[in-house]
Coordinates of N, CA and C in Angstrom, one line a residue:
M532 N 79.5 106.6 123.5 CA 79.8 105.2 123.2 C 81.0 105.1 122.3
S533 N 81.2 106.0 121.4 CA 82.4 106.0 120.5 C 83.7 106.1 121.3
I534 N 83.7 107.0 122.3 CA 84.8 107.1 123.1 C 85.1 105.9 123.9
A535 N 84.1 105.3 124.5 CA 84.2 104.0 125.2 C 84.8 102.9 124.3
A536 N 84.3 102.8 123.1 CA 84.8 101.8 122.2 C 86.2 102.0 121.8
A537 N 86.6 103.3 121.6 CA 88.0 103.7 121.3 C 88.9 103.3 122.5
V538 N 88.5 103.6 123.7 CA 89.3 103.3 124.9 C 89.5 101.8 125.0
L539 N 88.4 101.0 124.7 CA 88.6 99.5 124.7 C 89.6 99.0 123.7
L540 N 89.5 99.6 122.5 CA 90.4 99.2 121.4 C 91.8 99.5 121.8
V541 N 92.1 100.7 122.3 CA 93.4 101.1 122.7 C 93.9 100.2 123.8
A542 N 93.1 99.8 124.8 CA 93.5 98.9 125.8 C 93.8 97.5 125.3
V543 N 93.0 97.0 124.4 CA 93.2 95.7 123.8 C 94.5 95.7 123.0
A544 N 94.7 96.8 122.2 CA 95.9 96.8 121.3 C 97.1 96.9 122.2
T545 N 97.1 97.6 123.3 CA 98.3 97.7 124.2 C 98.6 96.4 124.8
L546 N 97.6 95.8 125.4 CA 97.8 94.5 126.0 C 98.2 93.4 125.0
H547 N 97.6 93.5 123.8 CA 98.0 92.5 122.7 C 99.5 92.6 122.5
S548 N 100.1 93.8 122.4 CA 101.5 93.9 122.1 C 102.4 93.6 123.3
V549 N 102.0 94.1 124.5 CA 102.8 94.0 125.6 C 102.8 92.5 126.1
L550 N 101.6 92.0 126.4 CA 101.5 90.6 126.9 C 101.8 89.6 125.8
G551 N 101.4 89.9 124.6 CA 101.7 88.9 123.5 C 103.2 88.8 123.3
E552 N 104.0 89.9 123.4 CA 105.4 89.8 123.3 C 106.0 88.9 124.3
R553 N 105.5 89.1 125.6 CA 106.1 88.4 126.7 C 105.7 86.9 126.7
V554 N 104.4 86.7 126.5 CA 103.8 85.3 126.7 C 103.9 84.4 125.4
I555 N 103.8 85.0 124.3 CA 103.7 84.2 123.0 C 104.9 84.4 122.1
V556 N 105.2 85.7 121.7 CA 106.2 85.9 120.7 C 107.6 85.5 121.2
R557 N 108.1 86.0 122.3 CA 109.4 85.7 122.8 C 109.6 84.2 123.1
P558 N 108.7 83.5 123.8 CA 108.9 82.1 124.0 C 108.9 81.3 122.7
L559 N 108.0 81.7 121.7 CA 108.0 81.0 120.5 C 109.3 81.1 119.7
L560 N 109.8 82.4 119.6 CA 111.0 82.6 118.9 C 112.3 82.0 119.6
A561 N 112.2 81.8 120.9 CA 113.3 81.2 121.6 C 113.3 79.7 121.5
S562 N 112.2 79.1 121.0 CA 112.1 77.7 120.9 C 112.9 77.1 119.7
P563 N 113.7 76.1 119.9 CA 114.4 75.5 118.7 C 113.4 74.7 117.8
D564 N 112.2 74.4 118.3 CA 111.3 73.7 117.5 C 110.5 74.5 116.5
W565 N 110.6 75.8 116.6 CA 109.8 76.7 115.8 C 110.4 76.6 114.4
R566 N 109.5 76.3 113.4 CA 109.9 76.0 112.0 C 109.1 76.9 111.1
A567 N 109.7 77.2 110.0 CA 108.9 77.9 108.9 C 109.6 77.6 107.6
R568 N 108.9 77.9 106.5 CA 109.5 77.6 105.2 C 110.5 78.7 104.8
L569 N 110.4 79.8 105.5 CA 111.4 80.9 105.3 C 112.6 80.6 106.1
A570 N 113.7 81.4 105.8 CA 114.9 81.3 106.7 C 114.5 81.7 108.1
R571 N 115.1 81.1 109.1 CA 114.6 81.3 110.5 C 114.8 82.7 111.0
P572 N 115.9 83.4 110.8 CA 115.9 84.8 111.2 C 114.9 85.7 110.5
W573 N 114.7 85.5 109.2 CA 113.7 86.3 108.5 C 112.3 86.0 109.1
A574 N 112.0 84.7 109.3 CA 110.7 84.3 109.8 C 110.4 84.9 111.2
D575 N 111.5 84.9 112.0 CA 111.3 85.4 113.4 C 110.9 86.9 113.3
R576 N 111.7 87.6 112.5 CA 111.4 89.1 112.5 C 110.0 89.4 111.9
L577 N 109.7 88.6 110.9 CA 108.4 88.8 110.2 C 107.2 88.5 111.1
L578 N 107.4 87.4 111.9 CA 106.3 87.0 112.9 C 106.1 88.1 113.9
R579 N 107.2 88.6 114.4 CA 107.1 89.7 115.4 C 106.5 91.0 114.8
A580 N 106.8 91.3 113.6 CA 106.3 92.5 113.0 C 104.8 92.3 112.8
V581 N 104.4 91.2 112.3 CA 102.9 91.0 112.0 C 102.1 91.0 113.3
W582 N 102.7 90.4 114.4 CA 102.0 90.5 115.6 C 101.7 91.9 116.1
H583 N 102.7 92.8 116.0 CA 102.5 94.1 116.5 C 101.7 95.0 115.5
L584 N 101.7 94.6 114.2 CA 100.9 95.4 113.3 C 99.4 95.3 113.5
L585 N 99.0 94.2 114.1 CA 97.6 94.1 114.4 C 97.2 95.1 115.5
S586 N 98.1 95.4 116.4 CA 97.9 96.4 117.4 C 97.7 97.8 116.8
L587 N 98.6 98.1 115.8 CA 98.5 99.3 115.1 C 97.2 99.5 114.4
A588 N 96.7 98.4 113.8 CA 95.4 98.5 113.2 C 94.3 98.9 114.2
W589 N 94.3 98.3 115.4 CA 93.3 98.6 116.4 C 93.4 100.1 116.9
Y590 N 94.7 100.6 117.0 CA 94.8 102.0 117.3 C 94.2 102.9 116.3
A591 N 94.4 102.5 115.0 CA 93.8 103.3 113.9 C 92.3 103.2 114.0
L592 N 91.7 102.1 114.3 CA 90.2 102.0 114.4 C 89.7 102.9 115.6
A593 N 90.5 103.0 116.7 CA 90.1 103.8 117.8 C 90.2 105.3 117.3
A594 N 91.2 105.7 116.5 CA 91.3 107.1 116.0 C 90.1 107.4 115.2
I595 N 89.6 106.5 114.3 CA 88.5 106.8 113.5 C 87.2 107.0 114.3
L596 N 87.1 106.1 115.4 CA 85.9 106.3 116.3 C 85.9 107.6 117.0
L597 N 87.1 108.2 117.2 CA 87.2 109.5 117.9 C 87.0 110.6 116.9
G598 N 86.8 110.3 115.7 CA 86.4 111.4 114.7 C 87.5 111.9 113.8
L599 N 88.7 111.3 113.8 CA 89.8 111.7 112.9 C 89.4 111.3 111.5
P600 N 89.8 112.1 110.5 CA 89.4 111.8 109.1 C 89.9 110.4 108.6
V601 N 89.1 109.7 108.0 CA 89.5 108.3 107.6 C 90.7 108.3 106.7
P602 N 90.8 109.1 105.6 CA 91.9 109.0 104.8 C 93.2 109.3 105.5
V603 N 93.2 110.3 106.5 CA 94.4 110.6 107.2 C 94.8 109.4 108.1
V604 N 93.8 108.8 108.8 CA 94.1 107.7 109.7 C 94.7 106.5 108.8
V605 N 94.0 106.3 107.7 CA 94.5 105.2 106.9 C 95.9 105.5 106.3
G606 N 96.2 106.7 106.0 CA 97.5 107.1 105.5 C 98.5 106.9 106.6
L607 N 98.3 107.4 107.8 CA 99.2 107.2 108.9 C 99.4 105.8 109.2
L608 N 98.4 105.0 109.2 CA 98.5 103.6 109.5 C 99.4 102.9 108.4
C609 N 99.1 103.2 107.2 CA 99.9 102.6 106.1 C 101.4 103.0 106.2
L610 N 101.7 104.3 106.5 CA 103.1 104.7 106.7 C 103.7 104.0 107.9
A611 N 103.0 103.9 109.0 CA 103.5 103.2 110.2 C 103.7 101.7 109.9
T612 N 102.8 101.1 109.1 CA 103.0 99.7 108.7 C 104.2 99.5 107.9
G613 N 104.4 100.4 106.9 CA 105.6 100.3 106.1 C 106.8 100.5 106.9
G614 N 106.8 101.4 107.8 CA 108.0 101.6 108.7 C 108.3 100.4 109.5
V615 N 107.3 99.8 110.1 CA 107.5 98.6 110.9 C 108.1 97.4 110.1
I616 N 107.5 97.2 108.9 CA 108.0 96.1 108.1 C 109.4 96.4 107.7
F617 N 109.7 97.6 107.3 CA 111.1 98.0 106.9 C 112.0 97.8 108.1
G618 N 111.6 98.2 109.3 CA 112.5 98.1 110.4 C 112.8 96.6 110.8
F619 N 111.8 95.7 110.6 CA 112.0 94.3 111.0 C 112.6 93.5 109.8
V620 N 112.0 93.7 108.6 CA 112.4 92.9 107.4 C 112.6 93.8 106.2
P621 N 113.7 94.6 106.2 CA 113.8 95.6 105.1 C 113.7 95.1 103.7
G622 N 114.0 93.8 103.5 CA 113.9 93.3 102.1 C 112.5 92.9 101.7
H623 N 111.5 93.1 102.6 CA 110.2 92.6 102.3 C 109.5 93.4 101.2
L624 N 108.7 92.7 100.4 CA 108.1 93.4 99.2 C 107.0 94.4 99.7
A625 N 106.5 94.3 100.9 CA 105.3 95.1 101.2 C 105.6 96.5 101.6
W626 N 106.8 96.8 102.2 CA 107.0 98.1 102.7 C 106.8 99.3 101.7
P627 N 107.4 99.1 100.5 CA 107.1 100.2 99.5 C 105.7 100.4 99.2
V628 N 104.9 99.3 99.1 CA 103.5 99.4 98.8 C 102.7 100.1 99.9
F629 N 103.0 99.8 101.2 CA 102.3 100.5 102.2 C 102.7 102.0 102.3
V630 N 104.0 102.3 102.1 CA 104.4 103.7 102.1 C 103.7 104.5 100.9
A631 N 103.7 103.9 99.8 CA 103.0 104.5 98.6 C 101.5 104.7 98.9
A632 N 100.9 103.7 99.5 CA 99.5 103.8 99.8 C 99.2 104.9 100.9
G633 N 100.1 104.9 101.9 CA 100.0 105.9 102.9 C 100.1 107.4 102.4
L634 N 101.1 107.6 101.5 CA 101.2 108.9 100.9 C 100.0 109.3 100.1
L635 N 99.5 108.3 99.3 CA 98.4 108.6 98.5 C 97.1 108.9 99.4
A636 N 97.0 108.2 100.4 CA 95.8 108.4 101.3 C 95.9 109.7 102.0
L637 N 97.1 110.1 102.4 CA 97.3 111.4 103.0 C 97.0 112.5 102.0
G638 N 97.5 112.3 100.8 CA 97.2 113.3 99.8 C 95.7 113.4 99.5
A639 N 95.0 112.3 99.5 CA 93.5 112.3 99.3 C 92.8 113.0 100.4
G640 N 93.4 112.9 101.6 CA 92.8 113.6 102.7 C 93.2 115.0 102.9
G641 N 94.0 115.5 102.0 CA 94.5 116.9 102.1 C 95.4 117.2 103.3
A642 N 96.1 116.1 103.7 CA 96.9 116.2 104.9 C 98.4 116.4 104.6
V643 N 98.7 116.7 103.3 CA 100.1 117.0 102.9 C 100.2 118.4 102.4
P644 N 100.5 119.4 103.3 CA 100.6 120.8 102.8 C 101.8 121.0 101.9
E645 N 101.7 122.1 101.2 CA 102.8 122.4 100.3 C 104.2 122.5 100.9
P646 N 104.3 123.1 102.1 CA 105.7 123.1 102.7 C 106.3 121.7 102.9
V647 N 105.4 120.7 103.3 CA 105.9 119.3 103.4 C 106.3 118.8 102.1
L648 N 105.5 119.0 101.0 CA 105.9 118.6 99.7 C 107.2 119.2 99.3
G649 N 107.4 120.5 99.6 CA 108.7 121.2 99.3 C 109.8 120.5 100.0
V650 N 109.6 120.2 101.3 CA 110.7 119.6 102.1 C 111.1 118.2 101.5
G651 N 110.0 117.4 101.1 CA 110.3 116.1 100.5 C 111.0 116.2 99.2
A652 N 110.6 117.2 98.3 CA 111.3 117.4 97.1 C 112.8 117.9 97.3
G653 N 113.0 118.8 98.3 CA 114.3 119.2 98.6 C 115.2 118.1 99.1
A654 N 114.7 117.3 100.0 CA 115.5 116.2 100.5 C 115.9 115.2 99.4
A655 N 115.0 115.0 98.4 CA 115.3 114.1 97.3 C 116.4 114.7 96.4
V656 N 116.3 116.0 96.2 CA 117.3 116.7 95.4 C 118.7 116.6 96.0
V657 N 118.7 116.8 97.4 CA 120.0 116.7 98.1 C 120.5 115.3 98.0
A658 N 119.7 114.3 98.1 CA 120.1 112.9 98.0 C 120.7 112.6 96.6
A659 N 120.0 113.1 95.6 CA 120.5 112.9 94.2 C 121.8 113.6 94.0
L660 N 122.0 114.8 94.6 CA 123.3 115.5 94.4 C 124.4 114.8 95.2
V661 N 124.1 114.2 96.3 CA 125.1 113.5 97.1 C 125.5 112.2 96.3
A662 N 124.5 111.5 95.8 CA 124.8 110.3 95.0 C 125.6 110.7 93.8
A663 N 125.3 111.8 93.1 CA 126.1 112.2 91.9 C 127.5 112.5 92.3
G664 N 127.8 113.1 93.5 CA 129.1 113.3 93.9 C 129.9 112.0 94.1
F665 N 129.3 111.0 94.7 CA 129.9 109.7 94.9 C 130.3 109.1 93.5
H666 N 129.4 109.2 92.6 CA 129.6 108.6 91.3 C 130.7 109.4 90.5
V667 N 130.8 110.7 90.7 CA 132.0 111.4 90.2 C 133.3 110.9 90.7
A668 N 133.3 110.7 92.0 CA 134.5 110.1 92.7 C 134.9 108.8 92.2
W669 N 133.9 107.9 92.0 CA 134.1 106.6 91.5 C 134.6 106.6 90.1
A670 N 134.0 107.5 89.3 CA 134.5 107.6 87.9 C 136.0 108.1 87.8
A671 N 136.4 108.8 88.8 CA 137.7 109.3 88.9 C 138.7 108.3 89.5
G672 N 138.2 107.2 89.9 CA 139.1 106.1 90.4 C 139.0 105.8 91.9
A673 N 138.1 106.5 92.6 CA 138.0 106.2 94.0 C 137.4 104.8 94.2
T674 N 137.7 104.1 95.3 CA 137.2 102.8 95.5 C 136.3 102.7 96.8
T675 N 136.2 103.7 97.6 CA 135.5 103.7 98.8 C 134.0 103.4 98.6
G676 N 133.6 102.3 99.2 CA 132.1 101.9 99.1 C 131.8 101.1 97.9
R677 N 132.7 100.9 96.9 CA 132.3 100.3 95.7 C 131.8 98.8 95.9
G678 N 132.4 98.2 97.0 CA 132.0 96.8 97.3 C 130.6 96.6 97.7
R679 N 129.9 97.7 98.0 CA 128.5 97.6 98.5 C 127.5 98.2 97.5
V680 N 128.0 98.7 96.4 CA 127.1 99.4 95.5 C 126.9 98.7 94.2
L681 N 127.6 97.6 94.0 CA 127.5 96.8 92.7 C 126.9 95.4 93.1
P682 N 125.9 95.0 92.4 CA 125.3 93.7 92.6 C 126.4 92.6 92.5
Q683 N 126.3 91.6 93.4 CA 127.3 90.5 93.4 C 126.6 89.2 93.2
R684 N 127.4 88.2 92.7 CA 126.9 86.8 92.6 C 126.8 86.1 93.9
T685 N 126.0 85.1 94.0 CA 125.8 84.4 95.2 C 127.1 83.7 95.7
G686 N 127.4 83.9 96.9 CA 128.6 83.2 97.5 C 129.9 83.9 97.2
T687 N 129.9 85.0 96.5 CA 131.2 85.6 96.1 C 131.0 87.1 96.3
R688 N 132.2 87.8 96.2 CA 132.2 89.3 96.1 C 132.4 89.8 94.7
E689 N 132.2 88.9 93.8 CA 132.4 89.2 92.4 C 131.2 90.0 91.9
P690 N 131.4 91.3 91.4 CA 130.3 92.0 90.9 C 129.7 91.4 89.6
V691 N 128.4 91.6 89.4 CA 127.8 91.1 88.2 C 128.2 91.9 87.0
V692 N 128.4 93.2 87.2 CA 128.8 94.1 86.2 C 129.9 95.0 86.8
R693 N 130.8 95.5 85.9 CA 131.9 96.4 86.3 C 131.8 97.7 85.4
P694 N 130.9 98.6 85.8 CA 130.8 99.8 84.9 C 132.1 100.6 84.9
G695 N 132.4 101.1 83.7 CA 133.6 101.9 83.5 C 133.3 103.4 83.8
P696 N 134.3 104.2 83.7 CA 134.1 105.7 84.0 C 133.0 106.3 83.2
V697 N 132.9 106.0 81.9 CA 131.8 106.6 81.0 C 130.4 106.2 81.5
A698 N 130.2 104.9 81.8 CA 128.9 104.5 82.3 C 128.6 105.2 83.7
T699 N 129.6 105.3 84.5 CA 129.4 105.9 85.8 C 129.0 107.4 85.6
L700 N 129.7 108.1 84.7 CA 129.3 109.5 84.4 C 128.0 109.6 83.8
V701 N 127.5 108.6 83.1 CA 126.1 108.7 82.6 C 125.1 108.7 83.7
V702 N 125.4 107.9 84.8 CA 124.6 108.0 86.0 C 124.6 109.3 86.6
V703 N 125.8 110.0 86.6 CA 125.9 111.3 87.2 C 125.0 112.3 86.4
V704 N 125.0 112.2 85.1 CA 124.2 113.1 84.3 C 122.7 112.8 84.6
A705 N 122.3 111.5 84.7 CA 120.9 111.2 85.0 C 120.5 111.8 86.4
L706 N 121.4 111.7 87.4 CA 121.0 112.2 88.7 C 120.9 113.7 88.7
L707 N 121.8 114.4 87.9 CA 121.7 115.9 87.8 C 120.5 116.3 87.1
A708 N 120.1 115.5 86.0 CA 118.9 115.8 85.3 C 117.7 115.6 86.2
Y709 N 117.7 114.6 87.0 CA 116.6 114.3 87.9 C 116.4 115.5 88.8
A710 N 117.6 116.0 89.4 CA 117.5 117.1 90.4 C 117.0 118.3 89.7
A711 N 117.4 118.6 88.4 CA 116.9 119.8 87.7 C 115.4 119.7 87.5
V712 N 114.9 118.5 87.1 CA 113.5 118.3 86.8 C 112.7 118.6 88.1
V713 N 113.1 118.0 89.2 CA 112.3 118.1 90.5 C 112.3 119.6 90.9
V714 N 113.5 120.3 90.8 CA 113.5 121.7 91.2 C 112.6 122.5 90.3
A715 N 112.6 122.2 89.0 CA 111.8 123.0 88.1 C 110.3 122.8 88.5
L716 N 109.9 121.5 88.7 CA 108.5 121.2 89.1 C 108.1 121.9 90.4
A717 N 109.0 121.8 91.4 CA 108.7 122.4 92.7 C 108.6 124.0 92.6
L718 N 109.3 124.6 91.6 CA 109.2 126.0 91.4 C 108.1 126.4 90.5
G719 N 107.3 125.4 90.0 CA 106.2 125.8 89.2 C 106.5 126.0 87.7
A720 N 107.5 125.4 87.2 CA 107.9 125.6 85.8 C 106.7 125.3 84.9
D721 N 106.5 126.1 83.9 CA 105.5 125.9 82.9 C 105.9 124.9 81.9
G722 N 104.9 124.3 81.2 CA 105.3 123.3 80.2 C 104.9 121.9 80.5
G723 N 104.1 121.2 79.7 CA 103.8 119.9 80.0 C 105.0 118.9 79.9
W724 N 106.0 119.3 79.2 CA 107.1 118.4 79.1 C 107.9 118.3 80.4
W725 N 107.8 119.3 81.2 CA 108.4 119.1 82.6 C 107.7 118.0 83.4
R726 N 106.4 118.1 83.3 CA 105.6 117.0 83.9 C 105.9 115.7 83.3
G727 N 106.0 115.6 82.0 CA 106.3 114.4 81.4 C 107.7 113.8 81.8
L728 N 108.7 114.7 82.0 CA 110.0 114.2 82.5 C 109.8 113.7 84.0
G729 N 109.0 114.5 84.7 CA 108.8 114.1 86.1 C 108.1 112.7 86.2
V730 N 107.1 112.5 85.4 CA 106.4 111.2 85.3 C 107.4 110.1 84.9
A731 N 108.2 110.4 83.9 CA 109.2 109.4 83.4 C 110.2 109.0 84.5
A732 N 110.6 110.0 85.3 CA 111.6 109.8 86.4 C 110.9 108.9 87.4
L733 N 109.6 109.2 87.7 CA 108.9 108.5 88.8 C 108.7 107.0 88.4
V734 N 108.4 106.8 87.1 CA 108.2 105.4 86.7 C 109.5 104.6 86.7
V735 N 110.6 105.2 86.3 CA 111.9 104.5 86.3 C 112.3 104.2 87.7
L736 N 112.1 105.2 88.6 CA 112.6 105.0 90.0 C 111.7 103.9 90.7
L737 N 110.4 103.9 90.4 CA 109.6 102.9 91.0 C 109.9 101.5 90.5
A738 N 110.3 101.5 89.2 CA 110.8 100.2 88.7 C 112.0 99.7 89.3
R739 N 112.9 100.6 89.7 CA 114.1 100.2 90.4 C 113.8 99.8 91.8
V740 N 112.8 100.4 92.5 CA 112.4 99.9 93.8 C 111.9 98.5 93.7
V741 N 111.1 98.2 92.7 CA 110.6 96.8 92.6 C 111.7 95.9 92.2
G742 N 112.6 96.3 91.3 CA 113.8 95.5 91.0 C 113.6 94.6 89.8
D743 N 114.7 93.8 89.6 CA 114.8 93.0 88.4 C 114.4 91.5 88.7
G744 N 114.0 91.2 90.0 CA 113.7 89.9 90.3 C 114.9 89.0 90.6
R745 N 116.1 89.5 90.5 CA 117.2 88.7 90.8 C 118.3 89.4 91.7
Y746 N 118.8 90.5 91.3 CA 119.9 91.1 92.0 C 119.6 92.4 92.7
V747 N 118.6 93.2 92.3 CA 118.3 94.5 92.9 C 116.8 94.7 93.2
G748 N 116.5 95.6 94.2 CA 115.2 95.9 94.5 C 114.5 94.9 95.5
V749 N 113.3 95.2 95.8 CA 112.6 94.4 96.8 C 112.3 93.0 96.2
S750 N 112.3 92.8 94.9 CA 112.0 91.5 94.3 C 113.2 90.6 94.1
K751 N 114.3 91.1 94.5 CA 115.5 90.3 94.2 C 115.5 88.9 94.9
R752 N 116.1 87.9 94.3 CA 116.2 86.6 94.9 C 117.6 86.4 95.5
V753 N 118.6 87.0 95.0 CA 120.0 86.9 95.6 C 120.1 87.8 96.8
R754 N 120.1 87.3 98.0 CA 120.0 88.1 99.2 C 121.2 87.9 100.2
G755 N 122.1 87.0 99.9 CA 123.2 86.8 100.9 C 124.4 87.5 100.7
T756 N 124.5 88.5 99.7 CA 125.7 89.2 99.5 C 125.7 90.5 100.2
R757 N 126.9 91.1 100.2 CA 127.1 92.4 100.9 C 126.2 93.5 100.2
F758 N 126.2 93.4 98.9 CA 125.3 94.4 98.1 C 123.9 94.2 98.5
A759 N 123.4 92.9 98.5 CA 122.0 92.7 98.8 C 121.6 93.2 100.1
R760 N 122.4 93.1 101.2 CA 122.1 93.6 102.5 C 122.1 95.1 102.5
A761 N 123.1 95.7 101.8 CA 123.1 97.2 101.7 C 121.9 97.7 100.9
D762 N 121.5 96.9 99.8 CA 120.4 97.3 99.0 C 119.1 97.3 99.8
D763 N 118.9 96.3 100.6 CA 117.7 96.3 101.4 C 117.6 97.4 102.4
R764 N 118.8 97.7 103.0 CA 118.8 98.7 104.1 C 118.9 100.2 103.6
W765 N 119.7 100.4 102.5 CA 120.0 101.7 102.1 C 119.6 102.1 100.7
W766 N 120.1 101.3 99.7 CA 120.0 101.7 98.3 C 118.5 101.8 97.8
T767 N 117.8 100.7 98.0 CA 116.4 100.7 97.6 C 115.6 101.8 98.3
P768 N 115.7 102.0 99.7 CA 115.0 103.1 100.3 C 115.4 104.5 99.7
A769 N 116.7 104.6 99.4 CA 117.2 105.9 98.8 C 116.5 106.1 97.5
V770 N 116.4 105.1 96.7 CA 115.7 105.2 95.4 C 114.2 105.6 95.7
G771 N 113.6 105.0 96.7 CA 112.3 105.3 97.1 C 112.1 106.8 97.5
L772 N 113.1 107.3 98.1 CA 113.1 108.8 98.5 C 113.1 109.6 97.2
L773 N 113.9 109.2 96.2 CA 114.0 109.9 94.9 C 112.6 109.9 94.3
A774 N 112.0 108.7 94.3 CA 110.6 108.5 93.7 C 109.6 109.5 94.4
A775 N 109.7 109.5 95.8 CA 108.8 110.4 96.5 C 109.1 111.8 96.2
G776 N 110.4 112.2 95.9 CA 110.7 113.6 95.5 C 110.1 113.9 94.2
A777 N 110.1 113.0 93.3 CA 109.5 113.2 92.0 C 108.0 113.4 92.1
A778 N 107.4 112.6 92.9 CA 106.0 112.7 93.1 C 105.6 114.0 93.8
A779 N 106.4 114.4 94.8 CA 106.2 115.7 95.4 C 106.3 116.9 94.4
G780 N 107.3 116.8 93.6 CA 107.5 117.8 92.5 C 106.3 117.9 91.6
L781 N 105.8 116.7 91.2 CA 104.6 116.7 90.4 C 103.4 117.3 91.1
A782 N 103.2 116.9 92.4 CA 102.1 117.5 93.1 C 102.2 119.0 93.3
L783 N 103.4 119.5 93.4 CA 103.5 121.0 93.6 C 103.3 121.7 92.2
A784 N 103.5 121.0 91.1 CA 103.3 121.6 89.8 C 101.9 121.5 89.3
A785 N 101.1 120.6 90.0 CA 99.7 120.4 89.6 C 98.9 121.7 89.8

């Protein structure tokens, strides 16, 4: 009976996405009369994402009926949900929450082996070193990419702040310190202060993902600038990767 129920859920989920896209979602989004309180492109993408996320939930229920561990299924569903939301509406507040919930659920289910944690920590360290290299170049006077990495005021390309070489090098030092802490944790360095540094880095990075409510992070209100678009698609996810690397280092050190 469980198998039969799972088959029915898979069938309904598939038909829901395939037929729903053709019969409901596409005609609705093509209609000029479709209105929402959100900006129309944002609302269109959000509606499509939410429609297909329901299918993902039914697939997850089918997997549970077939005997897969609940924390693992929930973790994978949360990660898939975060990925779908990020793919359709990268500036949405929900995707970091679902990704974090997914990683925690997989950890609770024992589905994140040490090699995977090591790869995550290594990827974060590489990202931090690459970012540090760019900041060194900017401190030396390079201008490539600067127009997309500094928050801008609405309707202009004028940056909110213009950090000088010293401030830019401070960021380099912070990135290098982060890389050293993650490497030390991943290698099993002794001492509670290493864990303290790792927790501090994780808290700071998560705060950057959330943002200041105005210019940066998923909570920002200024969204029409070049920086805001790049922040949604690249910079906030990159900071999320660094946060995941810090968490992986802490897990390896536990």
